[in-house]
Coordinates of C-alpha atoms in Angstrom, one line a residue:
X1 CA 0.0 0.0 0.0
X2 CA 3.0 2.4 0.5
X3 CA 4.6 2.3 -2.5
X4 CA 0.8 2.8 -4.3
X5 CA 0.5 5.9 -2.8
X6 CA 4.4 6.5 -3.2
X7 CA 3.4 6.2 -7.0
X8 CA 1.7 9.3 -6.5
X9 CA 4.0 11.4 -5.1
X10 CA 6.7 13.8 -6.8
X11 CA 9.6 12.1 -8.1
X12 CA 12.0 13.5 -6.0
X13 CA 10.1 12.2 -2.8
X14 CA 10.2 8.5 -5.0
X15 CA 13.9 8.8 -5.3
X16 CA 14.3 10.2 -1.5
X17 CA 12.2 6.7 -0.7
X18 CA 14.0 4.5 -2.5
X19 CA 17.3 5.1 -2.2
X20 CA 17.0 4.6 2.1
X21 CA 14.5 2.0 1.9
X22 CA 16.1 -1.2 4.3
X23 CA 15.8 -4.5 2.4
X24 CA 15.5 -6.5 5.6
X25 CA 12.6 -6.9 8.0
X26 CA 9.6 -7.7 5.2
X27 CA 8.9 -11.6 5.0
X28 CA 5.5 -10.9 4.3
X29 CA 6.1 -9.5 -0.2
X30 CA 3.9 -11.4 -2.7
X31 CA 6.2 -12.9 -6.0
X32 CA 4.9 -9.1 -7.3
X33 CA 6.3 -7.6 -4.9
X34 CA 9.5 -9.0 -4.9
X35 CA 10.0 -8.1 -8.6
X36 CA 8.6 -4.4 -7.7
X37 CA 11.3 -4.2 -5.7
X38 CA 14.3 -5.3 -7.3
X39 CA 13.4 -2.7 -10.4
X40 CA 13.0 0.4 -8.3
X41 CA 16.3 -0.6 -6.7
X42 CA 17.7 -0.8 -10.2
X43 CA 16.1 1.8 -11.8
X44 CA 17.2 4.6 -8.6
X45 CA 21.0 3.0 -8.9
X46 CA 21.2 0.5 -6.2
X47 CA 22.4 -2.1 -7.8
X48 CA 24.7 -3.6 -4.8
X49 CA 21.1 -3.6 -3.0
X50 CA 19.0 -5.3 -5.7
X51 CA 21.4 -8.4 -5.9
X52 CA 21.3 -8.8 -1.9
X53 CA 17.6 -8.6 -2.0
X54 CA 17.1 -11.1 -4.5
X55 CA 19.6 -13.3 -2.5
X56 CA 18.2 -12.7 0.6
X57 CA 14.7 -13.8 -0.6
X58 CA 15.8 -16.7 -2.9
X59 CA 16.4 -18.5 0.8
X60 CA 12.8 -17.4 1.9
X61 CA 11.1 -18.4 -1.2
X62 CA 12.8 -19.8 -4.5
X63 CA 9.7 -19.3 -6.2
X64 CA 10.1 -15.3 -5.6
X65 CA 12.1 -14.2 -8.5
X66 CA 11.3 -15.5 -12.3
X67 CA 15.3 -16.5 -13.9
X68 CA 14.4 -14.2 -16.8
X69 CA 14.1 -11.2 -14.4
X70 CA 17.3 -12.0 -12.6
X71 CA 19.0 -12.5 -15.6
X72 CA 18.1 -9.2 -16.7
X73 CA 19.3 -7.4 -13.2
X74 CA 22.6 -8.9 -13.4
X75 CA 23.1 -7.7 -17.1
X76 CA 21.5 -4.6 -16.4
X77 CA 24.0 -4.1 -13.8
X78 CA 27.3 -5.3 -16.3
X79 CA 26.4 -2.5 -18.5
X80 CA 25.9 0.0 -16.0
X81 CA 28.8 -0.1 -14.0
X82 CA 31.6 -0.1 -16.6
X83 CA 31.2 3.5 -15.7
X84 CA 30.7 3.1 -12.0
X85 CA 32.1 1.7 -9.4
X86 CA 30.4 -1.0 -7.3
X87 CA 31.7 -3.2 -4.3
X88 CA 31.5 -7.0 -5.6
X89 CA 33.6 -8.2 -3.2
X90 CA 31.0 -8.0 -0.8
X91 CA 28.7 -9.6 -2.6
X92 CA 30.8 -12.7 -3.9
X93 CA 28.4 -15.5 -2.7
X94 CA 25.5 -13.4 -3.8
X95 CA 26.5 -13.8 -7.2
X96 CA 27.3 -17.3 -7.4
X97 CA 24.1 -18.1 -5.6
X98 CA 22.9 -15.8 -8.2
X99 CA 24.3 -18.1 -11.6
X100 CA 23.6 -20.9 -9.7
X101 CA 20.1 -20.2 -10.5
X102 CA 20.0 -19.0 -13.6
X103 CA 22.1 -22.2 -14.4
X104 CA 19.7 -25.1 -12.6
X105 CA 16.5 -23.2 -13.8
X106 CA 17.6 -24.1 -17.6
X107 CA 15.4 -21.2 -18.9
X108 CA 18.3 -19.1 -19.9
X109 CA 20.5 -19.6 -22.8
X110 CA 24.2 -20.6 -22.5
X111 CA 25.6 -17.5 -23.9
X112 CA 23.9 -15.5 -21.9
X113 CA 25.5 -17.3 -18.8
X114 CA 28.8 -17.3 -20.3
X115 CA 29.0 -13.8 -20.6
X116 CA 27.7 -13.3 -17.1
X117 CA 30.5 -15.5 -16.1
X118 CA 33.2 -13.4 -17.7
X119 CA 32.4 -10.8 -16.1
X120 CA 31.7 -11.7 -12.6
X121 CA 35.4 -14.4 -13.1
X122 CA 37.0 -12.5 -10.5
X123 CA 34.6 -12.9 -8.3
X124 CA 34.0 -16.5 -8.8
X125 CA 37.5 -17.6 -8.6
X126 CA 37.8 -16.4 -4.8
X127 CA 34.2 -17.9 -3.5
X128 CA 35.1 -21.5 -5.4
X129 CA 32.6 -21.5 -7.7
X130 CA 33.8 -22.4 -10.9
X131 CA 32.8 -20.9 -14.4
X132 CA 30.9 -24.2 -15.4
X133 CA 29.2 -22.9 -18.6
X134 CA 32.8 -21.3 -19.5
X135 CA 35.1 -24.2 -18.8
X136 CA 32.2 -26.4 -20.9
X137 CA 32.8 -23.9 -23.7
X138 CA 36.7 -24.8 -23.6
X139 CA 36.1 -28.2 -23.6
X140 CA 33.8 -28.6 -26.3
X141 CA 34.6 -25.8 -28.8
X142 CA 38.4 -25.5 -29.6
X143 CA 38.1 -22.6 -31.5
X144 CA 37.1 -21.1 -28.2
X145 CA 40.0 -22.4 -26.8
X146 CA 42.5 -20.9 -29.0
X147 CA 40.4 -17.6 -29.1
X148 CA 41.5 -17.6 -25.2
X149 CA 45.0 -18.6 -26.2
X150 CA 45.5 -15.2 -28.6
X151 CA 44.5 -13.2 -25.4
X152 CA 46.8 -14.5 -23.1
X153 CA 50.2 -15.4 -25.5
X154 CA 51.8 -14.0 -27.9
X155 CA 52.1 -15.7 -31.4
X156 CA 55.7 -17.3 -31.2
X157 CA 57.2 -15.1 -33.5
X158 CA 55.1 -11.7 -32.5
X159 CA 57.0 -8.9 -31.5
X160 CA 56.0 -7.7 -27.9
X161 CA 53.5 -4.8 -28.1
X162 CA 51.6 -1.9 -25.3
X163 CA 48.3 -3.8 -24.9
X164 CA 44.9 -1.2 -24.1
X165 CA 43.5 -1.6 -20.9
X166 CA 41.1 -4.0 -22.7
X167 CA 43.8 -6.2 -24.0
X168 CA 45.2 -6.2 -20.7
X169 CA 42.1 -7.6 -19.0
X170 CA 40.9 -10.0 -21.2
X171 CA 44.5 -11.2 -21.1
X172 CA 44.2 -11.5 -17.2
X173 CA 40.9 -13.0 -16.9
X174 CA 41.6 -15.9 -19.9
X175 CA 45.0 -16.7 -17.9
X176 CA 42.7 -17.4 -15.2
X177 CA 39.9 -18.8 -17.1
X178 CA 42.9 -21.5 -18.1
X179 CA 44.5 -22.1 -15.1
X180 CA 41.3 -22.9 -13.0
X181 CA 40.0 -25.1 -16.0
X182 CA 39.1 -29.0 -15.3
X183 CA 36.5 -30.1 -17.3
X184 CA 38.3 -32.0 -19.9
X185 CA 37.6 -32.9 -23.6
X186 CA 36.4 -35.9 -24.1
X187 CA 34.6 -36.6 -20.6
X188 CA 30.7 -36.1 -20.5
X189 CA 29.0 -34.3 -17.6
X190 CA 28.0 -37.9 -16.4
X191 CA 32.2 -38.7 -16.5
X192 CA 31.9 -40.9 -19.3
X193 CA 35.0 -40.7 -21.6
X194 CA 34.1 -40.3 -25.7
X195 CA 36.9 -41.8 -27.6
X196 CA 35.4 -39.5 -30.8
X197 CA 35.3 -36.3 -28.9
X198 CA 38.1 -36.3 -27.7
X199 CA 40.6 -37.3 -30.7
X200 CA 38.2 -34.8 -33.0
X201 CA 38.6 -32.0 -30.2
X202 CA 42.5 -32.2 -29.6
X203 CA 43.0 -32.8 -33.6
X204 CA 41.1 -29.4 -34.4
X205 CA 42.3 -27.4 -31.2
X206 CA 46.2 -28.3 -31.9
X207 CA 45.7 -27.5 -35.7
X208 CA 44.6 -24.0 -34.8
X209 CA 46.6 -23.6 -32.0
X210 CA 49.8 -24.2 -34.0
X211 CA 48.3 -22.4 -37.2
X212 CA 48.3 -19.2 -34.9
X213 CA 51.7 -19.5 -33.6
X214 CA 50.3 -21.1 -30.1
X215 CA 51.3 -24.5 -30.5
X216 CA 53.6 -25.1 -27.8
X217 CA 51.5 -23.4 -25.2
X218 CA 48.9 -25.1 -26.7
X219 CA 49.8 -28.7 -26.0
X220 CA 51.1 -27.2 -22.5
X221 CA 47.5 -26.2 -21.4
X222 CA 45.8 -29.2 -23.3
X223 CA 48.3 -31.4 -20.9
X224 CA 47.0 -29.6 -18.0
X225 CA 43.3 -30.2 -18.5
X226 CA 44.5 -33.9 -19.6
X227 CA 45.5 -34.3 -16.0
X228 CA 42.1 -34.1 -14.5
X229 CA 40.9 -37.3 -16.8
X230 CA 39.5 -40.0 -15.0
X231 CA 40.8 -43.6 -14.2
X232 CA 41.0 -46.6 -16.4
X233 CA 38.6 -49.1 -16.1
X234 CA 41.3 -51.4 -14.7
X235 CA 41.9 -49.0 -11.7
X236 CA 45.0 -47.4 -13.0
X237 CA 45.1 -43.7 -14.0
X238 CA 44.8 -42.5 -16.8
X239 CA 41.7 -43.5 -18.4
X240 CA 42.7 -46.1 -21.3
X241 CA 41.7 -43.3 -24.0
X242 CA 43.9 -40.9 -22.6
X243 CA 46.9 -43.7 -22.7
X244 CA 46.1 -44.8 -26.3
X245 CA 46.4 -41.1 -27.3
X246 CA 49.3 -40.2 -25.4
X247 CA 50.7 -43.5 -27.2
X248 CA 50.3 -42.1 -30.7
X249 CA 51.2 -38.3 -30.0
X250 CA 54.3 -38.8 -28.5
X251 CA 54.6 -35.3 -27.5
X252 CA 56.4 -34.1 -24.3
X253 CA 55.0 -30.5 -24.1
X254 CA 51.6 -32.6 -23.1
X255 CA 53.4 -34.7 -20.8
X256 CA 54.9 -31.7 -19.3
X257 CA 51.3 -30.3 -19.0
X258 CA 49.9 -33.4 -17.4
X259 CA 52.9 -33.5 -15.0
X260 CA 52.2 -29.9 -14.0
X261 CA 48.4 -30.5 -13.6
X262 CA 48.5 -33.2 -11.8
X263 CA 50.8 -31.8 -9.3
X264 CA 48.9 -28.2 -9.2
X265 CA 45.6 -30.1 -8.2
X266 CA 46.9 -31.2 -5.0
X267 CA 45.8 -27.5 -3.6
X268 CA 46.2 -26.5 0.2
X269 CA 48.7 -29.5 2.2
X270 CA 48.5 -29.9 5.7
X271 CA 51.1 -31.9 7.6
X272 CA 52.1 -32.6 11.2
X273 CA 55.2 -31.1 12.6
X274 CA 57.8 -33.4 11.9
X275 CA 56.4 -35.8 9.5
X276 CA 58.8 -35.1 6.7
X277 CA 57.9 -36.6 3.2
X278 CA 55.5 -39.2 4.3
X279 CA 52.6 -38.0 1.6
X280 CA 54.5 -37.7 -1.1
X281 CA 55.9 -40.9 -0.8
X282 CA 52.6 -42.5 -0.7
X283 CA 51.7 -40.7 -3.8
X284 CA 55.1 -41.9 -5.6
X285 CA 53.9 -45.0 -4.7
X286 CA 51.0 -45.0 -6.1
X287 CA 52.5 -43.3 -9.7
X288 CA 54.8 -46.8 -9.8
X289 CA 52.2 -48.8 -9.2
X290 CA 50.1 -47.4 -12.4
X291 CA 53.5 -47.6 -14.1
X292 CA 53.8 -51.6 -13.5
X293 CA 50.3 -52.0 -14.6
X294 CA 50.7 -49.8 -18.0
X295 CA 54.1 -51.0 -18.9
X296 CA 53.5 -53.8 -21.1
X297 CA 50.8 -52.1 -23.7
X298 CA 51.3 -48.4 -23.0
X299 CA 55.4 -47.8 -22.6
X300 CA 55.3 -44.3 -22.9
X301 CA 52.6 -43.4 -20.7
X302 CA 54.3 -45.9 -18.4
X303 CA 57.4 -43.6 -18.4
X304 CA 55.1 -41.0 -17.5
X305 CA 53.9 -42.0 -14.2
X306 CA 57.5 -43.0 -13.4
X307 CA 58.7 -39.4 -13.7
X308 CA 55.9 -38.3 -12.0
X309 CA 56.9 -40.6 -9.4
X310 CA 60.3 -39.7 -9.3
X311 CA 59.1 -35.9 -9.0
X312 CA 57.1 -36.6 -5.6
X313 CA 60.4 -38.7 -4.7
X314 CA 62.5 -35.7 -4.9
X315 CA 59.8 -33.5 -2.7
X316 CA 59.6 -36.2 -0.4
X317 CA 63.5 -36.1 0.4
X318 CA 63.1 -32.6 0.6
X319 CA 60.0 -32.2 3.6
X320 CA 62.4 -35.0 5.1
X321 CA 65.6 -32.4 5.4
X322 CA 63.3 -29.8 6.1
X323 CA 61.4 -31.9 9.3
X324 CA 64.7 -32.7 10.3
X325 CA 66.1 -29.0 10.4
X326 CA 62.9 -28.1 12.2
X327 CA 63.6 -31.1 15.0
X328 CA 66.3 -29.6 15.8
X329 CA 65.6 -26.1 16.1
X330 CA 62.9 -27.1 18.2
X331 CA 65.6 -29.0 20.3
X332 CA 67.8 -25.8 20.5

């Protein structure tokens, strides 16, 4: 009833009302309401306090807020503050909760989403949500994926250059975009491995990537998405699709990637005072055991898991020399 009569009332008492108006303390809003809301707090440039009320109400009511109105807040809001400046980090798991939705409802189209996701990237990266509909995009279109090569490198031959601003920040976000990416080619959403995707996807993406003067940091990034494939159906890692093409590519920039992968997707480690190398070992471990089982029909590969083996080996006779200096410190 308030904001009926506010309707008839000069516009400068509207914009007095609407820019002080608290979001909290009103369980009682229809659906109409809700949406009422979130377009005055647009339309009189809160746009920090239109996201937190359609969070805050999304965990009263999920039926509040249709995806198509949401989606149209959050791009609404894109376009309006390249030109002013607005305090995401506050609102990080806002936004995710946010793309979450618009994501399950499966009412809004991919591109939309993906775009979305670019933008908000930063954000993302520090709450732990990752950029599904983005990393999807990598691992089914290749030309995609080289697209986001030419941002971040160089051709091999290119002569270094000033970037813009805009250069400079779609170069940022891509490195990230890469580095956070785990989805890999080949492996449905259910984690099945296609055989056909995956030879047609790394075919295409290392034509292009080398036709652009990427190739080496090509196969490097292709390896480090490789490393997140899942097991073989005999319990050894990696899945035998991954070994057969490994086989017949022979290529050590991938096996470089892969080696770096797997060893960047160990994340945060937590050890006891004193306990030296102990995980590492166990992880070398269990590299030679995959090598034993893969040595017979899959030789390179095999050599594979033994220097990744050897790699945890060498860290593991490091923490050793290190829990040993700490001993005796503590003992001084």
């Amino acid at each position: 009833r308030t904001w009926d009569v506010l309707e008839t009332e000069e516009n400068e008492t509207q914009r007095l009302y609407w820019s002080k108006v608290s979001i909290f303390g009103r369980g009682d809003l229809k659906d109409e309401d809700c949406e009422r809301a979130v377009l005055k707090f647009v339309e009189y440039g809160r746009l920090e306090t239109a996201v937190e009320f359609i969070a805050l109400y999304l965990h009263r009511k999920k039926s509040c807020f249709r995806p198509q109105l949401v989606v149209e807040v959050l791009e609404q809001i894109v376009k309006r503050t390249h030109a002013e400046q607005v305090n995401w980090r506050s609102l990080t798991h806002e936004i995710s909760e946010l793309l979450d939705l618009l994501e399950e409802s499966g009412e809004i189209e991919e591109d939309r989403l993906a775009q979305l996701e670019w933008y908000f990237l930063p954000l993302l990266q520090h709450h732990g949500r990752s950029p599904r509909i983005l990393h999807k995009a990598l691992a089914e279109d290749p030309e995609f994926f080289v697209d986001v090569l030419k941002w971040v490198y160089r051709a091999e031959e290119e002569e270094p250059s000033d970037p813009t601003e805009e250069q400079r920040i779609r170069a940022r976000l891509g490195f990230d975009l890469l580095y956070y990416w785990q989805r890999s080619p080949g492996v449905d959403e259910d984690g099945s491995v296609n055989p056909e995707k995956l030879q047609t996807w790394i075919r295409h993406a290392r034509a292009l990537a080398h036709a652009n003067g990427r190739g080496k940091v090509g196969d490097h990034h292709i390896g480090q998405v490789l490393a997140h494939y899942p097991e073989g159906v005999d319990g050894a890692w990696p899945h035998e699709v991954l070994r057969d093409l490994l086989e017949e590519l022979a290529n050590e920039e991938i096996e470089n990637g892969i080696m770096i992968g797997i060893y960047n997707s160990r994340g945060v480690i937590r050890r006891s005072i004193g306990e030296g190398g102990v995980q590492e070992r166990a992880i070398a471990e269990r590299y030679r055991n995959y090598a034993c089982i893969l040595r017979d029909r899959w030789p390179r590969t095999a050599r594979l898991m033994e220097k990744i083996a050897s790699q945890y080996e060498s860290d593991a006779r490091r923490e050793d020399i290190e829990a040993e200096i700490e001993e005796d410190l503590w003992d001084y």
